[in-house]
mmCIF file of C-alpha atoms and ligand atoms in Angstrom:
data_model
loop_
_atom_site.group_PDB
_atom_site.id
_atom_site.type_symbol
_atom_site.label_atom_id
_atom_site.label_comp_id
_atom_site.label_asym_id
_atom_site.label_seq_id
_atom_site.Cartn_x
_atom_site.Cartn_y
_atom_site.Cartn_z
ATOM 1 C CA UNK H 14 152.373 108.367 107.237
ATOM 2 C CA UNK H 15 155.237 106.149 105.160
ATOM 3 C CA UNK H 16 153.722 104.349 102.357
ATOM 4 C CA UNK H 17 154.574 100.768 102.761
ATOM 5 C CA UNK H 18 156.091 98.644 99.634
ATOM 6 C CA UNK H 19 154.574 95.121 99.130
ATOM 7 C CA UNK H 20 156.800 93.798 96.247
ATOM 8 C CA UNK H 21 155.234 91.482 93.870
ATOM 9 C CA UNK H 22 157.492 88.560 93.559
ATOM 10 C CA UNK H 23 156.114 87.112 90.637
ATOM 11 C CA UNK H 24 158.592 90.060 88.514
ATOM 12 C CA UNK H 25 161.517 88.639 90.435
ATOM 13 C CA UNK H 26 163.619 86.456 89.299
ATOM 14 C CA UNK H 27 162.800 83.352 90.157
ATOM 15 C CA UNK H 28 166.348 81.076 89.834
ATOM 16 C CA UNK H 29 167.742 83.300 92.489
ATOM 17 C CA UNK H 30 164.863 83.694 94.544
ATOM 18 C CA UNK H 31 166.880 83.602 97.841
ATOM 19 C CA UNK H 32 169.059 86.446 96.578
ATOM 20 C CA UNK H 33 166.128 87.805 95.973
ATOM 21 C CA UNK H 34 164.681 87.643 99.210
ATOM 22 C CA UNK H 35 167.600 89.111 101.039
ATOM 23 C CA UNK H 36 167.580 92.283 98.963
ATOM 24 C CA UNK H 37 164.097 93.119 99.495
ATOM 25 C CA UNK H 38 165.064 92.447 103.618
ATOM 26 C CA UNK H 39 168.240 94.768 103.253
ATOM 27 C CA UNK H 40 165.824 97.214 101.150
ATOM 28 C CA UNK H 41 163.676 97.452 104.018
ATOM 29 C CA UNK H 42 160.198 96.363 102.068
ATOM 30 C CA UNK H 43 157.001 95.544 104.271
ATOM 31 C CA UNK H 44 155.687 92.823 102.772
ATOM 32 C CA UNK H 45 156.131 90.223 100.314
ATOM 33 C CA UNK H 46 153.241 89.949 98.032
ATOM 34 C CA UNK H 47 152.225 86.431 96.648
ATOM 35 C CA UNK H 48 150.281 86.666 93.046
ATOM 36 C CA UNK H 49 148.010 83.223 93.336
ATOM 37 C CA UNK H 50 146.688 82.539 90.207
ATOM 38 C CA UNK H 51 144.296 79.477 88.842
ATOM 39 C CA UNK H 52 144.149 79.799 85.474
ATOM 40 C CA UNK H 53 140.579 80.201 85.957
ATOM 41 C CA UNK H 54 139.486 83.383 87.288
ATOM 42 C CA UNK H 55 142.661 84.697 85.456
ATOM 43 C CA UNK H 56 144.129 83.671 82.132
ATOM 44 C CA UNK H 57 147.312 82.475 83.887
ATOM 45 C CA UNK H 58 148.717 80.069 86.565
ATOM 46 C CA UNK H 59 151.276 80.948 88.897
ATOM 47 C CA UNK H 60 152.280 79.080 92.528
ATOM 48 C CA UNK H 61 150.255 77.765 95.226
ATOM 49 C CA UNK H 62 150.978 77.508 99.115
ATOM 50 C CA UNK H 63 153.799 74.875 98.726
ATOM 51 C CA UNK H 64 155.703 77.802 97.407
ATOM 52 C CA UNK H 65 154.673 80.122 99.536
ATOM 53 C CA UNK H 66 155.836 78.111 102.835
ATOM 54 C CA UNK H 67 159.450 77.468 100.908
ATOM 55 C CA UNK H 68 159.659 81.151 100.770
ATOM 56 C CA UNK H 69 158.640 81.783 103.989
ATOM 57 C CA UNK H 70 161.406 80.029 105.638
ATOM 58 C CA UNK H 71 164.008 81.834 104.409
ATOM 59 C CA UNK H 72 162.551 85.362 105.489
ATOM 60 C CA UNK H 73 160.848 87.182 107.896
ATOM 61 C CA UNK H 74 158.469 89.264 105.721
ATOM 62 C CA UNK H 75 155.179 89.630 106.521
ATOM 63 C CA UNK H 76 153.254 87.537 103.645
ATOM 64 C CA UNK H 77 151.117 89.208 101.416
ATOM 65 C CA UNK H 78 149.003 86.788 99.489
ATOM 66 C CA UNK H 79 146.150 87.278 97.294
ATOM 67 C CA UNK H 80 144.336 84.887 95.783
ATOM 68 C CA UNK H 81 143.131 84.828 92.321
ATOM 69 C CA UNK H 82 141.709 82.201 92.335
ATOM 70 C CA UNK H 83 137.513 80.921 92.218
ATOM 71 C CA UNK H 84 136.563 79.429 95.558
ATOM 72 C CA UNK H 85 138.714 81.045 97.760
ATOM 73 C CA UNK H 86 136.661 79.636 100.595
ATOM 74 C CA UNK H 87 138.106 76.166 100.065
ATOM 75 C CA UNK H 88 141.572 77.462 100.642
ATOM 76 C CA UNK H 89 141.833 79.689 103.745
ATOM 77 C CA UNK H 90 143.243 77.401 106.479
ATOM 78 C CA UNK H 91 146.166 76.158 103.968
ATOM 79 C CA UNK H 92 147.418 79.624 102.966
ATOM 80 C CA UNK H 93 147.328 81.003 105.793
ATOM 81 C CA UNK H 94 149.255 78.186 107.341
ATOM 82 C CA UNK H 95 151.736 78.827 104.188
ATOM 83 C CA UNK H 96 152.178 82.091 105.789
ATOM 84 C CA UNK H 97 150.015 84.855 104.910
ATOM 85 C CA UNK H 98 150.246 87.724 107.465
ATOM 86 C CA UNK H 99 147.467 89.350 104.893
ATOM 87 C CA UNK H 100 144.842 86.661 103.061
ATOM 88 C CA UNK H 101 143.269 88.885 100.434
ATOM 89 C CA UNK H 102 140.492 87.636 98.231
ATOM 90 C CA UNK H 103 138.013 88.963 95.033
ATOM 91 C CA UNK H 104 134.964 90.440 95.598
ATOM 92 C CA UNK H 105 133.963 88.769 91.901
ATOM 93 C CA UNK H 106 134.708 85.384 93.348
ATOM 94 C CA UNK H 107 132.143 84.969 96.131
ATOM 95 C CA UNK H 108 128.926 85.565 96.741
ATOM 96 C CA UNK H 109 129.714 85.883 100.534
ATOM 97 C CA UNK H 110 132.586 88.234 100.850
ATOM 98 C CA UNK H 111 131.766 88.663 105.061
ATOM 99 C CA UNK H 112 131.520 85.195 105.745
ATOM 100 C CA UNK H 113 134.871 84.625 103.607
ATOM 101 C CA UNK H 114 136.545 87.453 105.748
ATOM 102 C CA UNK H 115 135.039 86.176 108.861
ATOM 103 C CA UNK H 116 136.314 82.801 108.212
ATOM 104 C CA UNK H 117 139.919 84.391 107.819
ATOM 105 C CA UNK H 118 139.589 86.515 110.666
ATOM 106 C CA UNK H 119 139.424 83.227 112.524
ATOM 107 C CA UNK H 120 142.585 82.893 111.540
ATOM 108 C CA UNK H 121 144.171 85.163 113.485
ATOM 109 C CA UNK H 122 144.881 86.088 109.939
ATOM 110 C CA UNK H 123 144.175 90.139 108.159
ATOM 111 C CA UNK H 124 141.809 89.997 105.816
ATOM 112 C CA UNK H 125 141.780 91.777 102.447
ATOM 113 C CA UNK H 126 139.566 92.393 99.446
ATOM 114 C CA UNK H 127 140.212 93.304 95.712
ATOM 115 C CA UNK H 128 137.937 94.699 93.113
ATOM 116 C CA UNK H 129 138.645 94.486 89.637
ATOM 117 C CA UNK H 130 139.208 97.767 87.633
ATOM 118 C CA UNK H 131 135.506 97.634 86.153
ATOM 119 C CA UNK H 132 134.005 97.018 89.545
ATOM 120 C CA UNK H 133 132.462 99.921 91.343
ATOM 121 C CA UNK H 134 134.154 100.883 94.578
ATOM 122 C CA UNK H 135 130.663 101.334 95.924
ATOM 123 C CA UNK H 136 130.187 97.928 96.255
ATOM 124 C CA UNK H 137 132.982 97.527 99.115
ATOM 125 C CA UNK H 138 130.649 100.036 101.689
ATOM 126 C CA UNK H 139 129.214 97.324 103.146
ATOM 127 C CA UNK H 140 131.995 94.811 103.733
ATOM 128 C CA UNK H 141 134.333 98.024 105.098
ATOM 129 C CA UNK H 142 133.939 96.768 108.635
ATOM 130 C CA UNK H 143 134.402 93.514 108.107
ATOM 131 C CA UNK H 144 137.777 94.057 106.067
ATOM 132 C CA UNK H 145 141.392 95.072 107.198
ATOM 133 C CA UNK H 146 142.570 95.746 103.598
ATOM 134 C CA UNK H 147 140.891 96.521 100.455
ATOM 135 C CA UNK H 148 143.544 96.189 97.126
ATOM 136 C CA UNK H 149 142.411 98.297 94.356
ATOM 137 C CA UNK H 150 143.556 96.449 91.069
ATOM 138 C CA UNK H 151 145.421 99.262 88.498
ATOM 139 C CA UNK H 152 145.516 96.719 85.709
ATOM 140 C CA UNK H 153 142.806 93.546 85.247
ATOM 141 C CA UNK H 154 144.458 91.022 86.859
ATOM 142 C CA UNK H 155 146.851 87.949 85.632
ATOM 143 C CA UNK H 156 149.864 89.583 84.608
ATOM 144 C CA UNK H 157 152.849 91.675 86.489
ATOM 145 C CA UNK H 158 154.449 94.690 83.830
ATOM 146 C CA UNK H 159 150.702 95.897 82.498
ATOM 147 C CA UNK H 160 150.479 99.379 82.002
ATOM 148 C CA UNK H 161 148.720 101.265 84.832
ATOM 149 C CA UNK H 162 145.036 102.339 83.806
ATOM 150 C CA UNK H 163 145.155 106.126 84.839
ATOM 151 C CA UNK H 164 141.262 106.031 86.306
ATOM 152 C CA UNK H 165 142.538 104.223 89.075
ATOM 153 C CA UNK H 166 143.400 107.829 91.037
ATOM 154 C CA UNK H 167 139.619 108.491 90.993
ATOM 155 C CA UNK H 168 138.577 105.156 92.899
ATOM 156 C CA UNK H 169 141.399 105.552 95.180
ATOM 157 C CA UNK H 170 140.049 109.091 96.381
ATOM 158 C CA UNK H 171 136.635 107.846 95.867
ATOM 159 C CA UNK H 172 137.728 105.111 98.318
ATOM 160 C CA UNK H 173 139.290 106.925 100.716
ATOM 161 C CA UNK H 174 136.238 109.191 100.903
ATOM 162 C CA UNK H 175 134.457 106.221 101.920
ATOM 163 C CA UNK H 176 136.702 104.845 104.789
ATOM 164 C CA UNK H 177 136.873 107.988 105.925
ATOM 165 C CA UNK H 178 132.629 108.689 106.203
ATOM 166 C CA UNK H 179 132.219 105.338 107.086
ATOM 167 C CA UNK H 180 135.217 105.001 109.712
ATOM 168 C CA UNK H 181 136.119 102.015 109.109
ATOM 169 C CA UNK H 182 140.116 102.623 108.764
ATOM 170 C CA UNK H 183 140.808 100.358 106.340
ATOM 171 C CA UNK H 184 143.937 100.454 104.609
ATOM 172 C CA UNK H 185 144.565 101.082 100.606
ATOM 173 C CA UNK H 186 146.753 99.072 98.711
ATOM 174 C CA UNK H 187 147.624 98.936 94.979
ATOM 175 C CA UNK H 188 148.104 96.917 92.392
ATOM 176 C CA UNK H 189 149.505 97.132 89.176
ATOM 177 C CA UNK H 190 151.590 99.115 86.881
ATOM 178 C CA UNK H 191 152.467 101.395 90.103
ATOM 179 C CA UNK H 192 156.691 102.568 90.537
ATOM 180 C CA UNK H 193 158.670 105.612 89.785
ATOM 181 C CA UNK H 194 156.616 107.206 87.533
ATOM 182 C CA UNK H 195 153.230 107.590 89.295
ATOM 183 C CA UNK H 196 154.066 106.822 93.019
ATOM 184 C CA UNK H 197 153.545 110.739 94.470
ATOM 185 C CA UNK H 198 149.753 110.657 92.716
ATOM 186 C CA UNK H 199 149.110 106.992 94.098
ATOM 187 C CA UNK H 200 150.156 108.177 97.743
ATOM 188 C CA UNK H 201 148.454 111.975 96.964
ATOM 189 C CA UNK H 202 145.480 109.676 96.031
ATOM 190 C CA UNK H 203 145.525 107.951 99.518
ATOM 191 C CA UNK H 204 147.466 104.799 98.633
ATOM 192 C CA UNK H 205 148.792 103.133 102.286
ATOM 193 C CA UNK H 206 150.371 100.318 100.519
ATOM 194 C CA UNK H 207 151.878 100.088 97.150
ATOM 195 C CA UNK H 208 152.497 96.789 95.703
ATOM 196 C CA UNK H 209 155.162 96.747 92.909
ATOM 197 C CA UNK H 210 156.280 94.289 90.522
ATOM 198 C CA UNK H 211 158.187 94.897 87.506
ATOM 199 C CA UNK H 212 159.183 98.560 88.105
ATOM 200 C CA UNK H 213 160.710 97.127 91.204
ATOM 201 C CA UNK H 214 162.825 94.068 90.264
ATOM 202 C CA UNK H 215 164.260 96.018 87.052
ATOM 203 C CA UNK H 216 166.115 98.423 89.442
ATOM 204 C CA UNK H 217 170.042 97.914 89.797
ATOM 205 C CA UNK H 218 169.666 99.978 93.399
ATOM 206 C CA UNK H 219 166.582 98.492 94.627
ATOM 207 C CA UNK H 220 167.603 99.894 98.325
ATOM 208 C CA UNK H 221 167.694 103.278 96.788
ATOM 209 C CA UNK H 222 164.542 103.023 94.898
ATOM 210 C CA UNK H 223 162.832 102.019 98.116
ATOM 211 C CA UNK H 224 164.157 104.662 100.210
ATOM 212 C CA UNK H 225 162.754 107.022 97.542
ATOM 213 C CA UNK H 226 159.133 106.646 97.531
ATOM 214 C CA UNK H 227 159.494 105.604 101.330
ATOM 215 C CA UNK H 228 160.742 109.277 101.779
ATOM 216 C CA UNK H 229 157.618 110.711 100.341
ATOM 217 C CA UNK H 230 154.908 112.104 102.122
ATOM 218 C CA UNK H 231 151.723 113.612 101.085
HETATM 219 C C1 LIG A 29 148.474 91.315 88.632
HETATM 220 C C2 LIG A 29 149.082 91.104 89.994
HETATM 221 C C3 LIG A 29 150.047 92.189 90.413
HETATM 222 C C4 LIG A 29 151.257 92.340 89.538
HETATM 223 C C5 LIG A 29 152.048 93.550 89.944
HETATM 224 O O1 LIG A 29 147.527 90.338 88.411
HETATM 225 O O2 LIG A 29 148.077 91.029 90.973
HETATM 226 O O3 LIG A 29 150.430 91.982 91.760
HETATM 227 O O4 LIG A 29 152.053 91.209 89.565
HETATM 228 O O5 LIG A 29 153.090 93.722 89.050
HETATM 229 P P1 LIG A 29 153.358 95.077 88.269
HETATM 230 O O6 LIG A 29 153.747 96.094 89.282
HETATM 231 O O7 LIG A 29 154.450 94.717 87.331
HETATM 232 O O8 LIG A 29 152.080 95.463 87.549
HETATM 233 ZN ZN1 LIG A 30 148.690 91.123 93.121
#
């Protein structure tokens, strides 16, 4: 199967935002991933749905949020109605992870999870069925251009073991420091969807760059 590209636009630039947009389109990404952050649960702020909804009406891109952010739960309805195609939240936020995914569910809305580096994958058996996608972080979140922390292959074949004894087809996506250089392990690894900041909006040929890792297969 292709790997899908979820581009982070936090690495873009952001005074030309709607040139941007329309070379990721012509590029032919998936998604568009939103980086939420509070300042809280991460030591740095970002945007919040207002921006997501202004960049949602120039495109057609499925949205790609995730939140990281503490209390997720009071923010559902509003970014989904923002436009996230995909709401994905952290397991080290909540105490009630399949309550939080039911309630986006509701939504009509995908649900996702993310685990921090240091968290142990095995703590995501039990919410498997209850997720759509689970986003490994590669880097401890709150910053795009981090360098890639090379354990990460381990949980993502220790994750894919998982979803595949428990049969729960979730999809793998991840996050952080992933592009040229380690794209064939990430997808060898069982990555479904790679999101990609910095290694993405650097490119002078981003349609090229695309159609290379898209032309990959395991
Ligand atoms: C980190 C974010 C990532 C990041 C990706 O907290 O969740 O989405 O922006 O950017 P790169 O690919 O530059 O690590
Ligand atoms: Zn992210």
């Amino acid at each position: 199967m292709t790997v899908e590209i979820s581009p982070s636009i936090l690495a873009a630039d952001f005074l030309h935002l709607e040139k941007e947009i329309k070379g990721l389109e012509d590029a032919g990404v998936d998604y568009i991933h939103f980086d939420v952050m509070d300042g809280h649960f991460v030591p740095n702020l970002t945007f919040g749905m207002s921006f997501i909804s202004s960049i949602k009406k120039m495109t057609s891109l499925r949205g790609d949020t995730h939140l990281m952010i503490t209390n997720p739960q009071h923010y559902v309805k509003e970014y989904i109605e923002a436009g996230s195609d995909i709401l994905t939240f952290h397991y080290e936020t909540t105490h009630f992870p399949i309550r939080l995914s039911q309630q986006i569910r509701e939504h009509k809305c995908k649900a996702g999870i993310s685990i921090n580096p240091t968290t142990s994958v095995q703590v995501l058996k039990d919410i498997l069925p209850h997720v759509d996608h689970i986003l490994l972080m590669s880097v401890e979140p709150g910053f795009y251009g981090q360098k890639f922390i090379k354990n990460s292959f381990k949980r993502i074949e220790e994750l894919k073991e998982m979803i595949i004894h428990e049969k729960t087809n979730n999809k793998i996506k991840v996050d952080g420091g992933a592009g040229l250089s380690n794209y064939k392990q990430l997808i060898d690894a069982g990555a479904d969807i790679l999101v990609i900041g910095n290694d993405l909006f650097i490119q002078k040929d981003i349609k090229s760059y695309v159609r290379k890792i898209k032309e990959y297969e395991k």
